[in-house]
């Protein structure tokens, strides 16, 4: 009974204090230790630290970052190649391409394969309709496509692209010299200056970085609004 009371008191102290609690070994009537020592602490950020190795458990964000980096490095089909494949299937102008690790259209298309990584390319056709085309990142084959009736940015996209000579595929190739491209999007809201292609790159050990590619010159500059980036002012052009 006394042993149970001691253990309960130590456990309560750990829960209330939010700090380090040590369960001390107690001794039974025969003099032998009956409770093993367990050292557990709660870190300042709320994570649980195992004192045996001194490291916090990985956060969900850290695991997601590693998963995204692994997906990017394993994709054999580049963003530029995925855009080209999508335009062969659905003629028009590619406005964005994103490497997606989840099949968001599985339920709508009746596809019960579950989650499957794919490039998702948004294409604006000549008649003003929008199409979403999914490309296999391993083979470059078209996994499916559908019309996106909810898209209402036709006028904005056309206005931003007017006078520009750099396509989404060319922007992806220009930024590929920085790292592995995981997305290309037309930034036409004007918050970060004139309309441009916004390209995201990712790699193991480098994290995520956003770049802006000029629609007219193809010049690549670091996106200064990207809080996760290195803040470097590297620039260059890899126009084809």
PDB file of C-alpha atoms in Angstrom:
ATOM      1  CA  UNK A   1       0.000   0.000   0.000  1.00  0.00           C
ATOM      2  CA  UNK A   2       2.786   2.450   0.876  1.00  0.00           C
ATOM      3  CA  UNK A   3       4.503   1.752  -2.447  1.00  0.00           C
ATOM      4  CA  UNK A   4       1.325   2.574  -4.392  1.00  0.00           C
ATOM      5  CA  UNK A   5       0.938   5.858  -2.544  1.00  0.00           C
ATOM      6  CA  UNK A   6       4.504   6.936  -3.401  1.00  0.00           C
ATOM      7  CA  UNK A   7       4.080   6.119  -7.091  1.00  0.00           C
ATOM      8  CA  UNK A   8       0.748   7.961  -7.257  1.00  0.00           C
ATOM      9  CA  UNK A   9       2.299  11.044  -5.628  1.00  0.00           C
ATOM     10  CA  UNK A  10       5.182  11.131  -8.101  1.00  0.00           C
ATOM     11  CA  UNK A  11       2.837  10.762 -11.077  1.00  0.00           C
ATOM     12  CA  UNK A  12       0.610  13.601  -9.820  1.00  0.00           C
ATOM     13  CA  UNK A  13       3.646  15.861  -9.388  1.00  0.00           C
ATOM     14  CA  UNK A  14       4.687  15.245 -12.992  1.00  0.00           C
ATOM     15  CA  UNK A  15       1.228  16.109 -14.323  1.00  0.00           C
ATOM     16  CA  UNK A  16       0.818  19.268 -12.230  1.00  0.00           C
ATOM     17  CA  UNK A  17       4.354  20.642 -12.506  1.00  0.00           C
ATOM     18  CA  UNK A  18       4.827  20.019 -16.228  1.00  0.00           C
ATOM     19  CA  UNK A  19       8.499  19.426 -15.576  1.00  0.00           C
ATOM     20  CA  UNK A  20      10.784  16.549 -14.774  1.00  0.00           C
ATOM     21  CA  UNK A  21       9.510  13.725 -12.624  1.00  0.00           C
ATOM     22  CA  UNK A  22      11.569  10.823 -11.382  1.00  0.00           C
ATOM     23  CA  UNK A  23       9.981   7.608 -10.182  1.00  0.00           C
ATOM     24  CA  UNK A  24      12.307   6.402  -7.472  1.00  0.00           C
ATOM     25  CA  UNK A  25      12.746   2.743  -6.740  1.00  0.00           C
ATOM     26  CA  UNK A  26      10.969   1.667  -3.610  1.00  0.00           C
ATOM     27  CA  UNK A  27      11.858  -1.192  -1.407  1.00  0.00           C
ATOM     28  CA  UNK A  28       9.501  -3.957  -0.357  1.00  0.00           C
ATOM     29  CA  UNK A  29       9.519  -5.827   2.852  1.00  0.00           C
ATOM     30  CA  UNK A  30      12.201  -8.169   1.536  1.00  0.00           C
ATOM     31  CA  UNK A  31      14.588  -5.258   0.773  1.00  0.00           C
ATOM     32  CA  UNK A  32      14.499  -5.694  -3.010  1.00  0.00           C
ATOM     33  CA  UNK A  33      13.743  -2.877  -5.439  1.00  0.00           C
ATOM     34  CA  UNK A  34      10.200  -3.225  -6.771  1.00  0.00           C
ATOM     35  CA  UNK A  35       9.857  -0.217  -9.080  1.00  0.00           C
ATOM     36  CA  UNK A  36      12.251   0.551 -11.967  1.00  0.00           C
ATOM     37  CA  UNK A  37      13.596   4.050 -12.391  1.00  0.00           C
ATOM     38  CA  UNK A  38      11.989   6.011 -15.218  1.00  0.00           C
ATOM     39  CA  UNK A  39      13.187   9.477 -16.200  1.00  0.00           C
ATOM     40  CA  UNK A  40      10.732  11.497 -18.286  1.00  0.00           C
ATOM     41  CA  UNK A  41      10.578  15.229 -18.823  1.00  0.00           C
ATOM     42  CA  UNK A  42       8.348  17.666 -20.646  1.00  0.00           C
ATOM     43  CA  UNK A  43      10.166  20.147 -22.856  1.00  0.00           C
ATOM     44  CA  UNK A  44       9.341  23.844 -22.937  1.00  0.00           C
ATOM     45  CA  UNK A  45       7.534  23.504 -26.290  1.00  0.00           C
ATOM     46  CA  UNK A  46       5.248  20.774 -25.010  1.00  0.00           C
ATOM     47  CA  UNK A  47       7.095  17.893 -26.647  1.00  0.00           C
ATOM     48  CA  UNK A  48       8.038  14.813 -24.701  1.00  0.00           C
ATOM     49  CA  UNK A  49      11.725  14.170 -24.201  1.00  0.00           C
ATOM     50  CA  UNK A  50      13.058  10.723 -23.411  1.00  0.00           C
ATOM     51  CA  UNK A  51      15.926  11.264 -21.006  1.00  0.00           C
ATOM     52  CA  UNK A  52      17.579   8.110 -22.287  1.00  0.00           C
ATOM     53  CA  UNK A  53      18.677   9.928 -25.465  1.00  0.00           C
ATOM     54  CA  UNK A  54      18.035  13.600 -24.632  1.00  0.00           C
ATOM     55  CA  UNK A  55      16.101  14.326 -27.857  1.00  0.00           C
ATOM     56  CA  UNK A  56      12.569  15.633 -28.385  1.00  0.00           C
ATOM     57  CA  UNK A  57      10.211  13.460 -30.391  1.00  0.00           C
ATOM     58  CA  UNK A  58       9.831  14.631 -33.983  1.00  0.00           C
ATOM     59  CA  UNK A  59       6.985  17.060 -34.574  1.00  0.00           C
ATOM     60  CA  UNK A  60       4.372  16.450 -37.246  1.00  0.00           C
ATOM     61  CA  UNK A  61       5.719  19.416 -39.231  1.00  0.00           C
ATOM     62  CA  UNK A  62       9.221  17.962 -39.245  1.00  0.00           C
ATOM     63  CA  UNK A  63       7.934  14.638 -40.485  1.00  0.00           C
ATOM     64  CA  UNK A  64       5.859  16.348 -43.177  1.00  0.00           C
ATOM     65  CA  UNK A  65       8.888  18.330 -44.334  1.00  0.00           C
ATOM     66  CA  UNK A  66      10.935  15.163 -44.646  1.00  0.00           C
ATOM     67  CA  UNK A  67       8.120  13.413 -46.490  1.00  0.00           C
ATOM     68  CA  UNK A  68       7.796  16.306 -48.944  1.00  0.00           C
ATOM     69  CA  UNK A  69      11.537  16.362 -49.538  1.00  0.00           C
ATOM     70  CA  UNK A  70      11.585  12.606 -50.107  1.00  0.00           C
ATOM     71  CA  UNK A  71       8.679  12.861 -52.547  1.00  0.00           C
ATOM     72  CA  UNK A  72      10.415  15.644 -54.466  1.00  0.00           C
ATOM     73  CA  UNK A  73      13.699  13.770 -54.723  1.00  0.00           C
ATOM     74  CA  UNK A  74      12.007  10.528 -55.794  1.00  0.00           C
ATOM     75  CA  UNK A  75       9.926  12.098 -58.596  1.00  0.00           C
ATOM     76  CA  UNK A  76      11.455  11.137 -61.941  1.00  0.00           C
ATOM     77  CA  UNK A  77       9.217  13.508 -63.893  1.00  0.00           C
ATOM     78  CA  UNK A  78      10.142  17.169 -63.463  1.00  0.00           C
ATOM     79  CA  UNK A  79       7.655  19.995 -63.193  1.00  0.00           C
ATOM     80  CA  UNK A  80       8.461  21.110 -66.745  1.00  0.00           C
ATOM     81  CA  UNK A  81       7.936  17.582 -68.084  1.00  0.00           C
ATOM     82  CA  UNK A  82       4.656  17.237 -66.185  1.00  0.00           C
ATOM     83  CA  UNK A  83       3.404  20.503 -67.678  1.00  0.00           C
ATOM     84  CA  UNK A  84       4.335  19.346 -71.178  1.00  0.00           C
ATOM     85  CA  UNK A  85       2.492  16.048 -70.654  1.00  0.00           C
ATOM     86  CA  UNK A  86      -0.595  17.868 -69.364  1.00  0.00           C
ATOM     87  CA  UNK A  87      -0.670  20.208 -72.364  1.00  0.00           C
ATOM     88  CA  UNK A  88      -0.426  17.270 -74.762  1.00  0.00           C
ATOM     89  CA  UNK A  89      -3.535  15.850 -73.104  1.00  0.00           C
ATOM     90  CA  UNK A  90      -5.358  19.168 -72.664  1.00  0.00           C
ATOM     91  CA  UNK A  91      -4.249  21.999 -74.981  1.00  0.00           C
ATOM     92  CA  UNK A  92      -4.177  25.467 -73.491  1.00  0.00           C
ATOM     93  CA  UNK A  93      -1.987  27.489 -71.118  1.00  0.00           C
ATOM     94  CA  UNK A  94      -0.565  25.919 -67.984  1.00  0.00           C
ATOM     95  CA  UNK A  95      -1.142  28.259 -65.060  1.00  0.00           C
ATOM     96  CA  UNK A  96       0.133  26.094 -62.206  1.00  0.00           C
ATOM     97  CA  UNK A  97       1.709  22.737 -61.415  1.00  0.00           C
ATOM     98  CA  UNK A  98       1.971  21.238 -57.948  1.00  0.00           C
ATOM     99  CA  UNK A  99       3.517  17.976 -56.756  1.00  0.00           C
ATOM    100  CA  UNK A 100       0.730  16.572 -54.620  1.00  0.00           C
ATOM    101  CA  UNK A 101       1.131  13.532 -52.373  1.00  0.00           C
ATOM    102  CA  UNK A 102      -2.596  12.938 -52.045  1.00  0.00           C
ATOM    103  CA  UNK A 103      -5.250  12.051 -54.615  1.00  0.00           C
ATOM    104  CA  UNK A 104      -7.843  14.717 -53.816  1.00  0.00           C
ATOM    105  CA  UNK A 105     -10.032  13.618 -56.725  1.00  0.00           C
ATOM    106  CA  UNK A 106     -10.255   9.948 -55.770  1.00  0.00           C
ATOM    107  CA  UNK A 107     -13.806  10.161 -54.434  1.00  0.00           C
ATOM    108  CA  UNK A 108     -15.075  12.339 -57.284  1.00  0.00           C
ATOM    109  CA  UNK A 109     -13.682  10.054 -59.979  1.00  0.00           C
ATOM    110  CA  UNK A 110     -14.674   6.829 -58.281  1.00  0.00           C
ATOM    111  CA  UNK A 111     -11.033   5.873 -57.978  1.00  0.00           C
ATOM    112  CA  UNK A 112     -10.533   3.615 -54.959  1.00  0.00           C
ATOM    113  CA  UNK A 113      -6.754   3.413 -55.229  1.00  0.00           C
ATOM    114  CA  UNK A 114      -6.439   5.709 -52.227  1.00  0.00           C
ATOM    115  CA  UNK A 115      -3.672   8.244 -51.895  1.00  0.00           C
ATOM    116  CA  UNK A 116      -1.290   8.502 -54.806  1.00  0.00           C
ATOM    117  CA  UNK A 117       1.342  11.109 -55.480  1.00  0.00           C
ATOM    118  CA  UNK A 118       0.909  13.085 -58.693  1.00  0.00           C
ATOM    119  CA  UNK A 119       1.662  16.326 -60.432  1.00  0.00           C
ATOM    120  CA  UNK A 120      -1.544  18.374 -60.604  1.00  0.00           C
ATOM    121  CA  UNK A 121      -1.452  20.823 -63.516  1.00  0.00           C
ATOM    122  CA  UNK A 122      -4.084  23.537 -63.987  1.00  0.00           C
ATOM    123  CA  UNK A 123      -4.681  24.390 -67.635  1.00  0.00           C
ATOM    124  CA  UNK A 124      -6.648  27.351 -68.980  1.00  0.00           C
ATOM    125  CA  UNK A 125      -8.051  26.418 -72.385  1.00  0.00           C
ATOM    126  CA  UNK A 126      -8.702  28.806 -75.229  1.00  0.00           C
ATOM    127  CA  UNK A 127     -12.440  28.903 -74.583  1.00  0.00           C
ATOM    128  CA  UNK A 128     -11.905  29.997 -70.985  1.00  0.00           C
ATOM    129  CA  UNK A 129     -12.555  26.673 -69.267  1.00  0.00           C
ATOM    130  CA  UNK A 130     -10.190  25.366 -66.610  1.00  0.00           C
ATOM    131  CA  UNK A 131      -8.942  21.805 -66.444  1.00  0.00           C
ATOM    132  CA  UNK A 132      -7.019  19.931 -63.766  1.00  0.00           C
ATOM    133  CA  UNK A 133      -4.720  17.243 -65.143  1.00  0.00           C
ATOM    134  CA  UNK A 134      -2.922  14.715 -62.923  1.00  0.00           C
ATOM    135  CA  UNK A 135       0.418  13.343 -64.102  1.00  0.00           C
ATOM    136  CA  UNK A 136       2.249  10.332 -62.694  1.00  0.00           C
ATOM    137  CA  UNK A 137       5.574  11.624 -61.254  1.00  0.00           C
ATOM    138  CA  UNK A 138       7.252   8.296 -62.021  1.00  0.00           C
ATOM    139  CA  UNK A 139       6.156   7.695 -65.628  1.00  0.00           C
ATOM    140  CA  UNK A 140       4.739  10.970 -66.921  1.00  0.00           C
ATOM    141  CA  UNK A 141       1.464   9.279 -67.867  1.00  0.00           C
ATOM    142  CA  UNK A 142      -1.850  11.071 -67.477  1.00  0.00           C
ATOM    143  CA  UNK A 143      -3.692   9.665 -64.457  1.00  0.00           C
ATOM    144  CA  UNK A 144      -6.862  11.646 -65.095  1.00  0.00           C
ATOM    145  CA  UNK A 145      -8.287  15.048 -65.878  1.00  0.00           C
ATOM    146  CA  UNK A 146     -11.470  16.963 -65.231  1.00  0.00           C
ATOM    147  CA  UNK A 147     -12.964  20.369 -65.864  1.00  0.00           C
ATOM    148  CA  UNK A 148     -12.781  22.726 -62.910  1.00  0.00           C
ATOM    149  CA  UNK A 149     -16.059  24.624 -63.003  1.00  0.00           C
ATOM    150  CA  UNK A 150     -15.323  26.412 -59.717  1.00  0.00           C
ATOM    151  CA  UNK A 151     -12.299  28.288 -61.035  1.00  0.00           C
ATOM    152  CA  UNK A 152     -13.113  31.980 -61.562  1.00  0.00           C
ATOM    153  CA  UNK A 153      -9.695  33.567 -62.085  1.00  0.00           C
ATOM    154  CA  UNK A 154      -9.806  33.544 -65.886  1.00  0.00           C
ATOM    155  CA  UNK A 155      -9.692  37.300 -66.372  1.00  0.00           C
ATOM    156  CA  UNK A 156      -6.947  37.792 -63.782  1.00  0.00           C
ATOM    157  CA  UNK A 157      -4.801  35.020 -65.233  1.00  0.00           C
ATOM    158  CA  UNK A 158      -5.104  36.269 -68.785  1.00  0.00           C
ATOM    159  CA  UNK A 159      -4.321  39.827 -67.733  1.00  0.00           C
ATOM    160  CA  UNK A 160      -1.221  38.685 -65.851  1.00  0.00           C
ATOM    161  CA  UNK A 161       0.025  36.550 -68.729  1.00  0.00           C
ATOM    162  CA  UNK A 162      -0.570  39.250 -71.347  1.00  0.00           C
ATOM    163  CA  UNK A 163       2.725  40.553 -72.621  1.00  0.00           C
ATOM    164  CA  UNK A 164       4.706  37.829 -70.901  1.00  0.00           C
ATOM    165  CA  UNK A 165       6.907  35.442 -72.846  1.00  0.00           C
ATOM    166  CA  UNK A 166       7.974  32.976 -70.134  1.00  0.00           C
ATOM    167  CA  UNK A 167       5.728  29.936 -69.757  1.00  0.00           C
ATOM    168  CA  UNK A 168       5.170  27.900 -66.609  1.00  0.00           C
ATOM    169  CA  UNK A 169       7.432  25.152 -67.964  1.00  0.00           C
ATOM    170  CA  UNK A 170      10.203  27.645 -68.725  1.00  0.00           C
ATOM    171  CA  UNK A 171       9.875  29.130 -65.244  1.00  0.00           C
ATOM    172  CA  UNK A 172      10.207  25.646 -63.759  1.00  0.00           C
ATOM    173  CA  UNK A 173      13.347  24.945 -65.780  1.00  0.00           C
ATOM    174  CA  UNK A 174      14.819  28.309 -64.785  1.00  0.00           C
ATOM    175  CA  UNK A 175      14.324  27.636 -61.071  1.00  0.00           C
ATOM    176  CA  UNK A 176      15.452  24.015 -61.304  1.00  0.00           C
ATOM    177  CA  UNK A 177      19.041  25.224 -61.062  1.00  0.00           C
ATOM    178  CA  UNK A 178      18.344  26.183 -57.442  1.00  0.00           C
ATOM    179  CA  UNK A 179      16.890  22.878 -56.234  1.00  0.00           C
ATOM    180  CA  UNK A 180      14.109  20.395 -56.986  1.00  0.00           C
ATOM    181  CA  UNK A 181      10.971  22.215 -58.130  1.00  0.00           C
ATOM    182  CA  UNK A 182       7.795  21.117 -56.342  1.00  0.00           C
ATOM    183  CA  UNK A 183       5.340  23.752 -57.563  1.00  0.00           C
ATOM    184  CA  UNK A 184       4.877  26.536 -60.087  1.00  0.00           C
ATOM    185  CA  UNK A 185       2.059  29.051 -59.674  1.00  0.00           C
ATOM    186  CA  UNK A 186       1.080  32.293 -61.363  1.00  0.00           C
ATOM    187  CA  UNK A 187       1.203  35.051 -58.747  1.00  0.00           C
ATOM    188  CA  UNK A 188      -1.113  37.737 -60.066  1.00  0.00           C
ATOM    189  CA  UNK A 189      -2.453  39.317 -56.873  1.00  0.00           C
ATOM    190  CA  UNK A 190       0.123  42.126 -56.863  1.00  0.00           C
ATOM    191  CA  UNK A 191       0.968  41.797 -53.156  1.00  0.00           C
ATOM    192  CA  UNK A 192       4.604  40.980 -53.926  1.00  0.00           C
ATOM    193  CA  UNK A 193       5.005  43.324 -56.872  1.00  0.00           C
ATOM    194  CA  UNK A 194       4.323  42.768 -60.574  1.00  0.00           C
ATOM    195  CA  UNK A 195       2.835  39.469 -61.696  1.00  0.00           C
ATOM    196  CA  UNK A 196       5.379  36.658 -61.831  1.00  0.00           C
ATOM    197  CA  UNK A 197       5.747  32.927 -61.628  1.00  0.00           C
ATOM    198  CA  UNK A 198       6.177  31.783 -58.041  1.00  0.00           C
ATOM    199  CA  UNK A 199       8.244  28.607 -57.877  1.00  0.00           C
ATOM    200  CA  UNK A 200       8.787  26.474 -54.803  1.00  0.00           C
ATOM    201  CA  UNK A 201      11.855  24.270 -54.474  1.00  0.00           C
ATOM    202  CA  UNK A 202      12.681  21.706 -51.836  1.00  0.00           C
ATOM    203  CA  UNK A 203      15.569  19.378 -51.039  1.00  0.00           C
ATOM    204  CA  UNK A 204      16.909  17.278 -48.190  1.00  0.00           C
ATOM    205  CA  UNK A 205      18.838  19.439 -45.773  1.00  0.00           C
ATOM    206  CA  UNK A 206      17.853  22.694 -47.511  1.00  0.00           C
ATOM    207  CA  UNK A 207      14.198  22.963 -46.633  1.00  0.00           C
ATOM    208  CA  UNK A 208      11.666  24.897 -48.649  1.00  0.00           C
ATOM    209  CA  UNK A 209      12.481  27.999 -50.676  1.00  0.00           C
ATOM    210  CA  UNK A 210      10.265  30.238 -52.828  1.00  0.00           C
ATOM    211  CA  UNK A 211      11.508  31.964 -55.963  1.00  0.00           C
ATOM    212  CA  UNK A 212      10.001  34.517 -58.310  1.00  0.00           C
ATOM    213  CA  UNK A 213      10.532  34.182 -62.032  1.00  0.00           C
ATOM    214  CA  UNK A 214       9.950  37.262 -64.167  1.00  0.00           C
ATOM    215  CA  UNK A 215       7.256  36.717 -66.804  1.00  0.00           C
ATOM    216  CA  UNK A 216       9.172  38.700 -69.406  1.00  0.00           C
ATOM    217  CA  UNK A 217      12.852  38.010 -68.737  1.00  0.00           C
ATOM    218  CA  UNK A 218      12.878  34.681 -66.900  1.00  0.00           C
ATOM    219  CA  UNK A 219      15.097  36.172 -64.195  1.00  0.00           C
ATOM    220  CA  UNK A 220      15.009  34.156 -60.964  1.00  0.00           C
ATOM    221  CA  UNK A 221      15.135  35.955 -57.619  1.00  0.00           C
ATOM    222  CA  UNK A 222      14.590  34.773 -54.068  1.00  0.00           C
ATOM    223  CA  UNK A 223      11.152  35.590 -52.733  1.00  0.00           C
ATOM    224  CA  UNK A 224      11.871  37.987 -49.860  1.00  0.00           C
ATOM    225  CA  UNK A 225       8.438  37.364 -48.367  1.00  0.00           C
ATOM    226  CA  UNK A 226       9.359  33.696 -47.817  1.00  0.00           C
ATOM    227  CA  UNK A 227      10.042  33.430 -44.082  1.00  0.00           C
ATOM    228  CA  UNK A 228      11.558  29.949 -44.439  1.00  0.00           C
ATOM    229  CA  UNK A 229      14.007  30.895 -47.135  1.00  0.00           C
ATOM    230  CA  UNK A 230      17.633  31.745 -46.776  1.00  0.00           C
ATOM    231  CA  UNK A 231      17.023  35.339 -47.816  1.00  0.00           C
ATOM    232  CA  UNK A 232      19.748  35.147 -50.437  1.00  0.00           C
ATOM    233  CA  UNK A 233      19.479  37.382 -53.450  1.00  0.00           C
ATOM    234  CA  UNK A 234      20.683  34.839 -55.971  1.00  0.00           C
ATOM    235  CA  UNK A 235      19.417  35.558 -59.416  1.00  0.00           C
ATOM    236  CA  UNK A 236      19.930  34.314 -62.869  1.00  0.00           C
ATOM    237  CA  UNK A 237      18.134  33.255 -65.996  1.00  0.00           C
ATOM    238  CA  UNK A 238      17.994  29.841 -67.595  1.00  0.00           C
ATOM    239  CA  UNK A 239      15.726  30.766 -70.463  1.00  0.00           C
ATOM    240  CA  UNK A 240      15.341  28.215 -73.231  1.00  0.00           C
TER     241      UNK A 240
END
